Amino acid sequence: MSAFITLALPLSDQECLLAALAELGFGANRVEVHDSPVHLTGYQGDQRVQRGHIVIRRQHVGEAANDIGFERSPTGFRAHVSDWDQAHGYGPEWIRRLQASYCKQDKLKQARLAREREDADVETRRAAAVQVRRQAEDQQRLVAAQRRAVYEKARKMGYRVQEERHQGDTLRLVLVKRSY
Amino acid sequence: MGLLNVAQMIPHSAVNGPGERFVLWVQGCSLHCPGCWNPATWSSRPNQMIAPLDLAEVIVSTPRIEGLTLTGGEPFEQAAELAPLAARVRGHGRSVMVFTGYELGELVTDAHQALMVSCDILVTGRYRRAERSLGLAWRGSANQRIHFLTDRYGPASMPATSECEVHIAADGRLTLTGFPPPALTENH
């Protein structure tokens, strides 16, 4: 069979990611948010090489745990979870729950902005319109970053890329490699 | 005629058979090959239930396609619904290709034969993880076989390349099809 694989929606919106973490039990009082990334800390108080713009400190994660971090990148926030913590409740299943919650928060945010754009109050309408425009610009940057990332992976693996815009806004990249 | 249980559709793909093709992943497969790309298509619970001839109209009115590719899931487990759809698509001059996990000798029922009659290319055989290869045109593992059932295509129609396709949606979400290497199936 030919594959049909849809990858998770990139965690690109900080507001939605924080709301998703809150839904999983990490509300504002248990999460640090930084403009510049900070190093994560290990269970012995050691500084780790991984960094995060959003950090859940180890005392909130569990006994003998390490910090969990989310580092902003052009293709969305990247989660840093230690091997130990992945084996103790923060593995792929936790990431799946986080992604599901993120999708829900994203839908709620879109619905809220749509309502606010119809609001009777002019200021509310204007603020919502500005946020929608900013989101659209962020999404364009995200698509461009995803495109660059695919090109980079394709180049490393020896594929040529043929690009075509399809079905409205969908971008199609065909990867081909002579194999025999 | 019953309804067809559909998992996914892509109206334009260049890596699921010869030329530009409409690709239909059916929902439901009892074979459960270990390492299958698409385990979400195994369940036979209703997903998108569509009248076959309504879907045929959508397919034949899709511009710039050479044909239809049926995959899944297991197309031959819905052969009775797919046979009239494939016949209608062929009747409009488009080709039909089918990926199945069954071997040719297992496709023996009247419904199986009715679907095969409208099929130009058939790729058969279970996916075997131990024989996985990304260097084979239209196949995921080396045991699988390609059968040209009409004169429309032949071995010369097969690409001399391994191919996969990435669709980037407006919200940045990636969808992969074809035969993607593992490195592409990770988010970063």
mmCIF file of C-alpha atoms in Angstrom:
data_model
loop_
_atom_site.group_PDB
_atom_site.id
_atom_site.type_symbol
_atom_site.label_atom_id
_atom_site.label_comp_id
_atom_site.label_asym_id
_atom_site.label_seq_id
_atom_site.Cartn_x
_atom_site.Cartn_y
_atom_site.Cartn_z
ATOM 1 C CA MET A 1 0.000 0.000 0.000
ATOM 2 C CA SER A 2 1.030 3.552 -0.528
ATOM 3 C CA ALA A 3 1.439 5.654 2.598
ATOM 4 C CA PHE A 4 -0.995 8.268 3.809
ATOM 5 C CA ILE A 5 0.591 9.905 6.835
ATOM 6 C CA THR A 6 -0.563 13.202 8.295
ATOM 7 C CA LEU A 7 1.931 14.600 10.772
ATOM 8 C CA ALA A 8 0.761 16.460 13.857
ATOM 9 C CA LEU A 9 -0.111 20.122 13.525
ATOM 10 C CA PRO A 10 3.104 22.025 14.360
ATOM 11 C CA LEU A 11 3.036 23.605 17.832
ATOM 12 C CA SER A 12 3.581 27.092 16.471
ATOM 13 C CA ASP A 13 1.214 29.247 18.554
ATOM 14 C CA GLN A 14 2.514 30.014 22.051
ATOM 15 C CA GLU A 15 -0.901 30.961 23.429
ATOM 16 C CA CYS A 16 -2.419 27.639 22.276
ATOM 17 C CA LEU A 17 0.564 25.648 23.571
ATOM 18 C CA LEU A 18 0.295 27.259 27.025
ATOM 19 C CA ALA A 19 -3.457 26.565 27.094
ATOM 20 C CA ALA A 20 -2.799 22.938 26.078
ATOM 21 C CA LEU A 21 -0.194 22.535 28.832
ATOM 22 C CA ALA A 22 -2.659 24.022 31.327
ATOM 23 C CA GLU A 23 -5.224 21.435 30.245
ATOM 24 C CA LEU A 24 -2.667 18.718 30.994
ATOM 25 C CA GLY A 25 -2.140 20.088 34.503
ATOM 26 C CA PHE A 26 0.641 22.604 33.924
ATOM 27 C CA GLY A 27 -1.064 25.945 34.492
ATOM 28 C CA ALA A 28 0.616 29.363 34.549
ATOM 29 C CA ASN A 29 2.014 28.875 38.071
ATOM 30 C CA ARG A 30 3.938 25.755 36.973
ATOM 31 C CA VAL A 31 5.293 26.998 33.651
ATOM 32 C CA GLU A 32 8.010 29.560 32.892
ATOM 33 C CA VAL A 33 7.873 31.590 29.686
ATOM 34 C CA HIS A 34 11.058 33.270 28.400
ATOM 35 C CA ASP A 35 11.693 35.601 25.461
ATOM 36 C CA SER A 36 15.144 34.039 25.039
ATOM 37 C CA PRO A 37 15.661 30.308 25.610
ATOM 38 C CA VAL A 38 17.116 29.165 28.944
ATOM 39 C CA HIS A 39 18.998 25.967 29.712
ATOM 40 C CA LEU A 40 17.061 23.065 31.169
ATOM 41 C CA THR A 41 18.140 21.605 34.492
ATOM 42 C CA GLY A 42 18.647 17.915 35.241
ATOM 43 C CA TYR A 43 17.493 15.988 38.303
ATOM 44 C CA GLN A 44 20.806 16.626 40.109
ATOM 45 C CA GLY A 45 20.656 20.355 39.480
ATOM 46 C CA ASP A 46 23.006 20.006 36.513
ATOM 47 C CA GLN A 47 22.650 22.301 33.512
ATOM 48 C CA ARG A 48 21.571 20.471 30.365
ATOM 49 C CA VAL A 49 22.526 21.439 26.817
ATOM 50 C CA GLN A 50 18.862 21.578 25.784
ATOM 51 C CA ARG A 51 17.124 24.920 26.098
ATOM 52 C CA GLY A 52 13.533 26.084 26.153
ATOM 53 C CA HIS A 53 11.445 29.206 25.753
ATOM 54 C CA ILE A 54 8.738 27.448 27.752
ATOM 55 C CA VAL A 55 9.980 25.401 30.701
ATOM 56 C CA ILE A 56 8.298 23.112 33.203
ATOM 57 C CA ARG A 57 10.747 22.842 36.091
ATOM 58 C CA ARG A 58 11.585 19.366 37.336
ATOM 59 C CA GLN A 59 9.850 19.727 40.731
ATOM 60 C CA HIS A 60 6.528 20.042 38.855
ATOM 61 C CA VAL A 61 7.260 17.071 36.586
ATOM 62 C CA GLY A 62 7.801 14.445 39.282
ATOM 63 C CA GLU A 63 10.233 12.771 41.630
ATOM 64 C CA ALA A 64 13.771 12.451 40.204
ATOM 65 C CA ALA A 65 12.569 14.200 37.064
ATOM 66 C CA ASN A 66 14.354 16.623 34.755
ATOM 67 C CA ASP A 67 13.014 19.873 33.324
ATOM 68 C CA ILE A 68 10.767 19.646 30.269
ATOM 69 C CA GLY A 69 11.315 22.379 27.708
ATOM 70 C CA PHE A 70 9.755 23.678 24.522
ATOM 71 C CA GLU A 71 12.172 25.499 22.247
ATOM 72 C CA ARG A 72 10.820 27.819 19.567
ATOM 73 C CA SER A 73 11.956 27.029 16.008
ATOM 74 C CA PRO A 74 10.777 28.193 12.571
ATOM 75 C CA THR A 75 8.780 24.947 12.218
ATOM 76 C CA GLY A 76 7.112 25.241 15.635
ATOM 77 C CA PHE A 77 8.015 24.570 19.264
ATOM 78 C CA ARG A 78 10.266 21.537 19.698
ATOM 79 C CA ALA A 79 9.728 19.490 22.885
ATOM 80 C CA HIS A 80 12.752 18.451 24.948
ATOM 81 C CA VAL A 81 11.866 15.572 27.266
ATOM 82 C CA SER A 82 14.647 13.478 28.803
ATOM 83 C CA ASP A 83 14.769 9.727 28.157
ATOM 84 C CA TRP A 84 14.057 9.100 31.855
ATOM 85 C CA ASP A 85 10.943 11.278 31.824
ATOM 86 C CA GLN A 86 9.781 9.771 28.538
ATOM 87 C CA ALA A 87 9.823 6.408 30.311
ATOM 88 C CA HIS A 88 7.944 7.843 33.310
ATOM 89 C CA GLY A 89 4.729 9.299 31.950
ATOM 90 C CA TYR A 90 5.963 11.893 29.456
ATOM 91 C CA GLY A 91 6.596 9.682 26.415
ATOM 92 C CA PRO A 92 4.848 9.560 23.023
ATOM 93 C CA GLU A 93 1.407 9.117 24.596
ATOM 94 C CA TRP A 94 1.806 12.339 26.615
ATOM 95 C CA ILE A 95 3.012 14.172 23.501
ATOM 96 C CA ARG A 96 -0.047 12.845 21.611
ATOM 97 C CA ARG A 97 -2.332 14.153 24.362
ATOM 98 C CA LEU A 98 -0.555 17.494 24.248
ATOM 99 C CA GLN A 99 -0.953 17.679 20.453
ATOM 100 C CA ALA A 100 -4.639 16.758 20.669
ATOM 101 C CA SER A 101 -5.178 19.444 23.282
ATOM 102 C CA TYR A 102 -3.214 21.945 21.152
ATOM 103 C CA CYS A 103 -5.496 21.232 18.152
ATOM 104 C CA LYS A 104 -8.543 21.801 20.354
ATOM 105 C CA GLN A 105 -7.122 25.083 21.688
ATOM 106 C CA ASP A 106 -6.287 26.185 18.137
ATOM 107 C CA LYS A 107 -9.903 25.602 17.046
ATOM 108 C CA LEU A 108 -11.216 27.448 20.121
ATOM 109 C CA LYS A 109 -8.919 30.391 19.338
ATOM 110 C CA GLN A 110 -10.060 30.557 15.703
ATOM 111 C CA ALA A 111 -13.705 30.456 16.824
ATOM 112 C CA ARG A 112 -13.078 33.220 19.404
ATOM 113 C CA LEU A 113 -11.368 35.450 16.837
ATOM 114 C CA ALA A 114 -14.208 34.866 14.362
ATOM 115 C CA ARG A 115 -16.726 35.935 17.031
ATOM 116 C CA GLU A 116 -14.692 38.974 18.005
ATOM 117 C CA ARG A 117 -14.436 40.091 14.379
ATOM 118 C CA GLU A 118 -18.242 40.322 14.376
ATOM 119 C CA ASP A 119 -18.410 42.042 17.772
ATOM 120 C CA ALA A 120 -20.469 45.219 18.180
ATOM 121 C CA ASP A 121 -17.547 47.009 19.793
ATOM 122 C CA VAL A 122 -15.247 48.632 17.210
ATOM 123 C CA GLU A 123 -12.101 48.206 19.329
ATOM 124 C CA THR A 124 -12.734 44.502 19.840
ATOM 125 C CA ARG A 125 -13.280 44.075 16.078
ATOM 126 C CA ARG A 126 -10.097 45.972 15.261
ATOM 127 C CA ALA A 127 -7.980 44.004 17.778
ATOM 128 C CA ALA A 128 -9.305 40.698 16.434
ATOM 129 C CA ALA A 129 -8.581 41.740 12.842
ATOM 130 C CA VAL A 130 -4.996 42.619 13.789
ATOM 131 C CA GLN A 131 -4.551 39.243 15.489
ATOM 132 C CA VAL A 132 -5.996 37.360 12.502
ATOM 133 C CA ARG A 133 -3.633 39.216 10.155
ATOM 134 C CA ARG A 134 -0.680 38.409 12.419
ATOM 135 C CA GLN A 135 -1.721 34.740 12.516
ATOM 136 C CA ALA A 136 -1.917 34.625 8.720
ATOM 137 C CA GLU A 137 1.607 36.069 8.496
ATOM 138 C CA ASP A 138 2.835 33.538 11.080
ATOM 139 C CA GLN A 139 1.283 30.705 9.057
ATOM 140 C CA GLN A 140 2.968 31.912 5.872
ATOM 141 C CA ARG A 141 6.306 31.915 7.717
ATOM 142 C CA LEU A 142 5.553 28.436 9.086
ATOM 143 C CA VAL A 143 4.753 27.052 5.613
ATOM 144 C CA ALA A 144 7.969 28.600 4.261
ATOM 145 C CA ALA A 145 9.940 27.031 7.129
ATOM 146 C CA GLN A 146 8.316 23.622 6.580
ATOM 147 C CA ARG A 147 9.170 23.881 2.891
ATOM 148 C CA ARG A 148 12.810 24.699 3.689
ATOM 149 C CA ALA A 149 12.975 21.798 6.171
ATOM 150 C CA VAL A 150 11.635 19.323 3.575
ATOM 151 C CA TYR A 151 14.095 20.603 0.967
ATOM 152 C CA GLU A 152 16.958 20.242 3.464
ATOM 153 C CA LYS A 153 15.987 16.668 4.399
ATOM 154 C CA ALA A 154 15.489 15.779 0.720
ATOM 155 C CA ARG A 155 18.909 17.157 -0.187
ATOM 156 C CA LYS A 156 20.595 15.166 2.603
ATOM 157 C CA MET A 157 18.900 11.965 1.414
ATOM 158 C CA GLY A 158 19.739 12.542 -2.231
ATOM 159 C CA TYR A 159 16.243 13.351 -3.501
ATOM 160 C CA ARG A 160 15.410 15.939 -6.153
ATOM 161 C CA VAL A 161 12.347 18.071 -5.404
ATOM 162 C CA GLN A 162 9.645 19.070 -7.883
ATOM 163 C CA GLU A 163 7.367 21.755 -6.518
ATOM 164 C CA GLU A 164 3.819 22.666 -7.461
ATOM 165 C CA ARG A 165 1.041 24.686 -5.831
ATOM 166 C CA HIS A 166 -2.162 22.654 -5.609
ATOM 167 C CA GLN A 167 -5.760 22.895 -4.485
ATOM 168 C CA GLY A 168 -5.873 26.414 -3.223
ATOM 169 C CA ASP A 169 -3.124 26.924 -0.694
ATOM 170 C CA THR A 170 -1.607 23.429 -0.563
ATOM 171 C CA LEU A 171 2.004 23.189 -1.675
ATOM 172 C CA ARG A 172 3.046 19.850 -3.195
ATOM 173 C CA LEU A 173 6.661 18.711 -3.119
ATOM 174 C CA VAL A 174 7.442 15.542 -5.097
ATOM 175 C CA LEU A 175 10.686 13.892 -3.978
ATOM 176 C CA VAL A 176 12.368 11.653 -6.535
ATOM 177 C CA LYS A 177 15.596 9.697 -6.408
ATOM 178 C CA ARG A 178 17.005 7.407 -9.079
ATOM 179 C CA SER A 179 17.188 4.016 -7.432
ATOM 180 C CA TYR A 180 18.032 1.453 -10.092
ATOM 181 C CA MET B 1 -25.161 -1.289 -4.258
ATOM 182 C CA GLY B 2 -23.775 -0.539 -0.808
ATOM 183 C CA LEU B 3 -21.829 2.481 0.346
ATOM 184 C CA LEU B 4 -18.074 2.640 0.144
ATOM 185 C CA ASN B 5 -16.138 3.150 3.394
ATOM 186 C CA VAL B 6 -13.414 5.686 2.579
ATOM 187 C CA ALA B 7 -10.401 6.588 4.729
ATOM 188 C CA GLN B 8 -8.808 9.402 2.715
ATOM 189 C CA MET B 9 -8.638 10.926 -0.755
ATOM 190 C CA ILE B 10 -6.089 13.047 -2.595
ATOM 191 C CA PRO B 11 -7.332 14.445 -5.927
ATOM 192 C CA HIS B 12 -3.828 14.892 -7.349
ATOM 193 C CA SER B 13 -0.798 12.738 -6.690
ATOM 194 C CA ALA B 14 2.210 12.045 -8.888
ATOM 195 C CA VAL B 15 3.703 9.135 -6.919
ATOM 196 C CA ASN B 16 0.886 6.580 -6.774
ATOM 197 C CA GLY B 17 1.174 5.042 -10.222
ATOM 198 C CA PRO B 18 1.736 6.361 -13.727
ATOM 199 C CA GLY B 19 0.989 10.030 -14.311
ATOM 200 C CA GLU B 20 -1.152 12.351 -12.261
ATOM 201 C CA ARG B 21 -3.745 10.350 -10.308
ATOM 202 C CA PHE B 22 -6.727 10.620 -8.001
ATOM 203 C CA VAL B 23 -5.893 8.406 -4.999
ATOM 204 C CA LEU B 24 -8.473 6.746 -2.786
ATOM 205 C CA TRP B 25 -7.535 5.028 0.498
ATOM 206 C CA VAL B 26 -10.381 2.733 1.537
ATOM 207 C CA GLN B 27 -11.179 2.138 5.206
ATOM 208 C CA GLY B 28 -10.887 -1.418 6.519
ATOM 209 C CA CYS B 29 -8.297 -4.161 6.174
ATOM 210 C CA SER B 30 -8.227 -7.532 7.925
ATOM 211 C CA LEU B 31 -4.657 -8.419 6.899
ATOM 212 C CA HIS B 32 -2.899 -6.262 9.545
ATOM 213 C CA CYS B 33 0.597 -6.536 8.056
ATOM 214 C CA PRO B 34 3.178 -5.712 10.777
ATOM 215 C CA GLY B 35 4.853 -2.395 9.984
ATOM 216 C CA CYS B 36 2.011 -1.209 7.724
ATOM 217 C CA TRP B 37 2.171 2.506 6.827
ATOM 218 C CA ASN B 38 -1.511 3.023 7.482
ATOM 219 C CA PRO B 39 -2.753 1.137 10.570
ATOM 220 C CA ALA B 40 -5.468 3.774 11.027
ATOM 221 C CA THR B 41 -7.152 2.287 7.945
ATOM 222 C CA TRP B 42 -7.463 -1.223 9.464
ATOM 223 C CA SER B 43 -10.699 -0.695 11.362
ATOM 224 C CA SER B 44 -13.859 -1.374 9.379
ATOM 225 C CA ARG B 45 -15.902 1.067 11.447
ATOM 226 C CA PRO B 46 -17.659 3.555 9.175
ATOM 227 C CA ASN B 47 -15.484 6.556 8.389
ATOM 228 C CA GLN B 48 -16.637 8.468 5.286
ATOM 229 C CA MET B 49 -19.510 6.496 3.736
ATOM 230 C CA ILE B 50 -19.964 7.452 0.083
ATOM 231 C CA ALA B 51 -22.110 6.114 -2.766
ATOM 232 C CA PRO B 52 -19.628 4.608 -5.282
ATOM 233 C CA LEU B 53 -21.142 6.194 -8.381
ATOM 234 C CA ASP B 54 -21.321 9.623 -6.728
ATOM 235 C CA LEU B 55 -17.617 9.332 -6.020
ATOM 236 C CA ALA B 56 -16.993 8.164 -9.593
ATOM 237 C CA GLU B 57 -18.547 11.421 -10.823
ATOM 238 C CA VAL B 58 -16.186 13.425 -8.615
ATOM 239 C CA ILE B 59 -13.212 11.452 -9.938
ATOM 240 C CA VAL B 60 -14.036 11.710 -13.631
ATOM 241 C CA SER B 61 -14.683 15.427 -13.316
ATOM 242 C CA THR B 62 -11.298 16.038 -11.657
ATOM 243 C CA PRO B 63 -9.167 17.862 -14.222
ATOM 244 C CA ARG B 64 -5.687 16.811 -15.339
ATOM 245 C CA ILE B 65 -5.716 13.249 -14.020
ATOM 246 C CA GLU B 66 -4.642 10.193 -15.943
ATOM 247 C CA GLY B 67 -6.406 7.758 -13.670
ATOM 248 C CA LEU B 68 -7.499 6.455 -10.314
ATOM 249 C CA THR B 69 -5.420 4.548 -7.765
ATOM 250 C CA LEU B 70 -7.156 2.426 -5.126
ATOM 251 C CA THR B 71 -5.237 1.632 -1.975
ATOM 252 C CA GLY B 72 -5.999 1.479 1.708
ATOM 253 C CA GLY B 73 -6.989 -0.344 3.751
ATOM 254 C CA GLU B 74 -7.738 -3.308 1.541
ATOM 255 C CA PRO B 75 -9.575 -2.474 -1.702
ATOM 256 C CA PHE B 76 -10.563 -6.088 -2.390
ATOM 257 C CA GLU B 77 -12.476 -6.246 0.907
ATOM 258 C CA GLN B 78 -14.841 -3.680 -0.678
ATOM 259 C CA ALA B 79 -14.614 -5.103 -4.191
ATOM 260 C CA ALA B 80 -18.401 -5.170 -4.669
ATOM 261 C CA GLU B 81 -18.563 -1.393 -4.092
ATOM 262 C CA LEU B 82 -15.361 -0.562 -5.968
ATOM 263 C CA ALA B 83 -16.090 -2.616 -9.118
ATOM 264 C CA PRO B 84 -18.828 -0.284 -10.463
ATOM 265 C CA LEU B 85 -16.790 2.780 -9.488
ATOM 266 C CA ALA B 86 -13.714 1.478 -11.331
ATOM 267 C CA ALA B 87 -15.832 0.529 -14.358
ATOM 268 C CA ARG B 88 -17.284 4.052 -14.533
ATOM 269 C CA VAL B 89 -13.829 5.626 -14.289
ATOM 270 C CA ARG B 90 -12.499 3.325 -17.028
ATOM 271 C CA GLY B 91 -15.557 4.133 -19.132
ATOM 272 C CA HIS B 92 -14.388 7.760 -19.134
ATOM 273 C CA GLY B 93 -11.003 6.794 -20.544
ATOM 274 C CA ARG B 94 -9.097 6.957 -17.271
ATOM 275 C CA SER B 95 -6.866 4.142 -16.047
ATOM 276 C CA VAL B 96 -7.257 2.198 -12.816
ATOM 277 C CA MET B 97 -4.487 0.906 -10.575
ATOM 278 C CA VAL B 98 -5.025 -1.116 -7.391
ATOM 279 C CA PHE B 99 -2.703 -1.864 -4.475
ATOM 280 C CA THR B 100 -3.770 -5.028 -2.629
ATOM 281 C CA GLY B 101 -2.233 -7.056 0.178
ATOM 282 C CA TYR B 102 -3.679 -10.248 -1.308
ATOM 283 C CA GLU B 103 -1.834 -12.529 -3.708
ATOM 284 C CA LEU B 104 -3.276 -12.974 -7.183
ATOM 285 C CA GLY B 105 -4.362 -16.541 -6.347
ATOM 286 C CA GLU B 106 -6.420 -15.307 -3.400
ATOM 287 C CA LEU B 107 -8.614 -13.049 -5.559
ATOM 288 C CA VAL B 108 -11.164 -15.653 -6.536
ATOM 289 C CA THR B 109 -14.661 -14.403 -5.748
ATOM 290 C CA ASP B 110 -17.026 -12.912 -8.333
ATOM 291 C CA ALA B 111 -16.634 -9.488 -6.693
ATOM 292 C CA HIS B 112 -12.843 -9.757 -6.854
ATOM 293 C CA GLN B 113 -13.013 -10.695 -10.533
ATOM 294 C CA ALA B 114 -15.443 -7.835 -11.254
ATOM 295 C CA LEU B 115 -12.962 -5.328 -9.846
ATOM 296 C CA MET B 116 -10.004 -6.896 -11.648
ATOM 297 C CA VAL B 117 -11.798 -6.599 -14.989
ATOM 298 C CA SER B 118 -11.577 -2.800 -14.671
ATOM 299 C CA CYS B 119 -8.017 -2.773 -13.485
ATOM 300 C CA ASP B 120 -4.983 -1.817 -15.622
ATOM 301 C CA ILE B 121 -2.291 -2.358 -13.011
ATOM 302 C CA LEU B 122 -2.480 -4.540 -9.922
ATOM 303 C CA VAL B 123 0.194 -4.570 -7.212
ATOM 304 C CA THR B 124 -0.196 -7.680 -5.041
ATOM 305 C CA GLY B 125 1.209 -9.184 -1.866
ATOM 306 C CA ARG B 126 1.409 -8.608 1.871
ATOM 307 C CA TYR B 127 3.747 -5.935 3.120
ATOM 308 C CA ARG B 128 6.668 -7.786 4.717
ATOM 309 C CA ARG B 129 8.740 -5.599 6.987
ATOM 310 C CA ALA B 130 11.803 -7.849 6.619
ATOM 311 C CA GLU B 131 11.746 -7.276 2.854
ATOM 312 C CA ARG B 132 11.093 -3.548 3.062
ATOM 313 C CA SER B 133 12.739 -1.462 0.375
ATOM 314 C CA LEU B 134 12.424 2.180 -0.618
ATOM 315 C CA GLY B 135 14.191 1.563 -3.929
ATOM 316 C CA LEU B 136 11.330 -0.269 -5.671
ATOM 317 C CA ALA B 137 8.812 1.487 -7.872
ATOM 318 C CA TRP B 138 5.250 1.252 -6.460
ATOM 319 C CA ARG B 139 6.137 -1.363 -3.833
ATOM 320 C CA GLY B 140 6.949 -1.245 -0.151
ATOM 321 C CA SER B 141 8.556 -4.694 0.107
ATOM 322 C CA ALA B 142 10.451 -6.840 -2.355
ATOM 323 C CA ASN B 143 7.989 -9.777 -2.263
ATOM 324 C CA GLN B 144 5.213 -7.669 -3.823
ATOM 325 C CA ARG B 145 4.456 -8.108 -7.532
ATOM 326 C CA ILE B 146 3.244 -5.764 -10.274
ATOM 327 C CA HIS B 147 0.776 -7.172 -12.815
ATOM 328 C CA PHE B 148 -0.057 -5.299 -16.020
ATOM 329 C CA LEU B 149 -3.570 -6.538 -16.764
ATOM 330 C CA THR B 150 -4.132 -4.526 -19.966
ATOM 331 C CA ASP B 151 -1.970 -3.196 -22.798
ATOM 332 C CA ARG B 152 -2.288 0.354 -21.554
ATOM 333 C CA TYR B 153 0.838 0.131 -19.429
ATOM 334 C CA GLY B 154 3.909 -2.063 -19.231
ATOM 335 C CA PRO B 155 7.246 -2.228 -17.443
ATOM 336 C CA ALA B 156 8.341 0.898 -19.346
ATOM 337 C CA SER B 157 5.648 2.855 -17.460
ATOM 338 C CA MET B 158 7.410 2.242 -14.157
ATOM 339 C CA PRO B 159 9.524 5.102 -12.809
ATOM 340 C CA ALA B 160 13.241 4.464 -12.458
ATOM 341 C CA THR B 161 13.087 6.353 -9.199
ATOM 342 C CA SER B 162 11.870 5.976 -5.650
ATOM 343 C CA GLU B 163 9.241 8.575 -4.991
ATOM 344 C CA CYS B 164 7.280 10.191 -2.240
ATOM 345 C CA GLU B 165 5.262 13.321 -1.944
ATOM 346 C CA VAL B 166 4.848 15.954 0.760
ATOM 347 C CA HIS B 167 1.754 18.169 0.836
ATOM 348 C CA ILE B 168 2.106 21.290 3.005
ATOM 349 C CA ALA B 169 -1.277 22.721 3.992
ATOM 350 C CA ALA B 170 -1.882 26.413 4.671
ATOM 351 C CA ASP B 171 -1.705 25.771 8.432
ATOM 352 C CA GLY B 172 1.740 24.150 8.070
ATOM 353 C CA ARG B 173 0.549 20.588 8.541
ATOM 354 C CA LEU B 174 2.412 17.971 6.466
ATOM 355 C CA THR B 175 0.831 15.003 4.707
ATOM 356 C CA LEU B 176 3.069 12.350 3.169
ATOM 357 C CA THR B 177 2.161 9.811 0.508
ATOM 358 C CA GLY B 178 3.955 7.364 -1.743
ATOM 359 C CA PHE B 179 6.884 5.565 -0.158
ATOM 360 C CA PRO B 180 8.511 8.058 2.235
ATOM 361 C CA PRO B 181 11.806 7.404 4.051
ATOM 362 C CA PRO B 182 11.503 7.364 7.878
ATOM 363 C CA ALA B 183 13.365 10.667 8.278
ATOM 364 C CA LEU B 184 10.485 12.438 6.586
ATOM 365 C CA THR B 185 7.858 10.999 8.886
ATOM 366 C CA GLU B 186 9.227 12.848 11.914
ATOM 367 C CA ASN B 187 8.118 16.400 12.602
ATOM 368 C CA HIS B 188 11.583 17.962 12.862
#
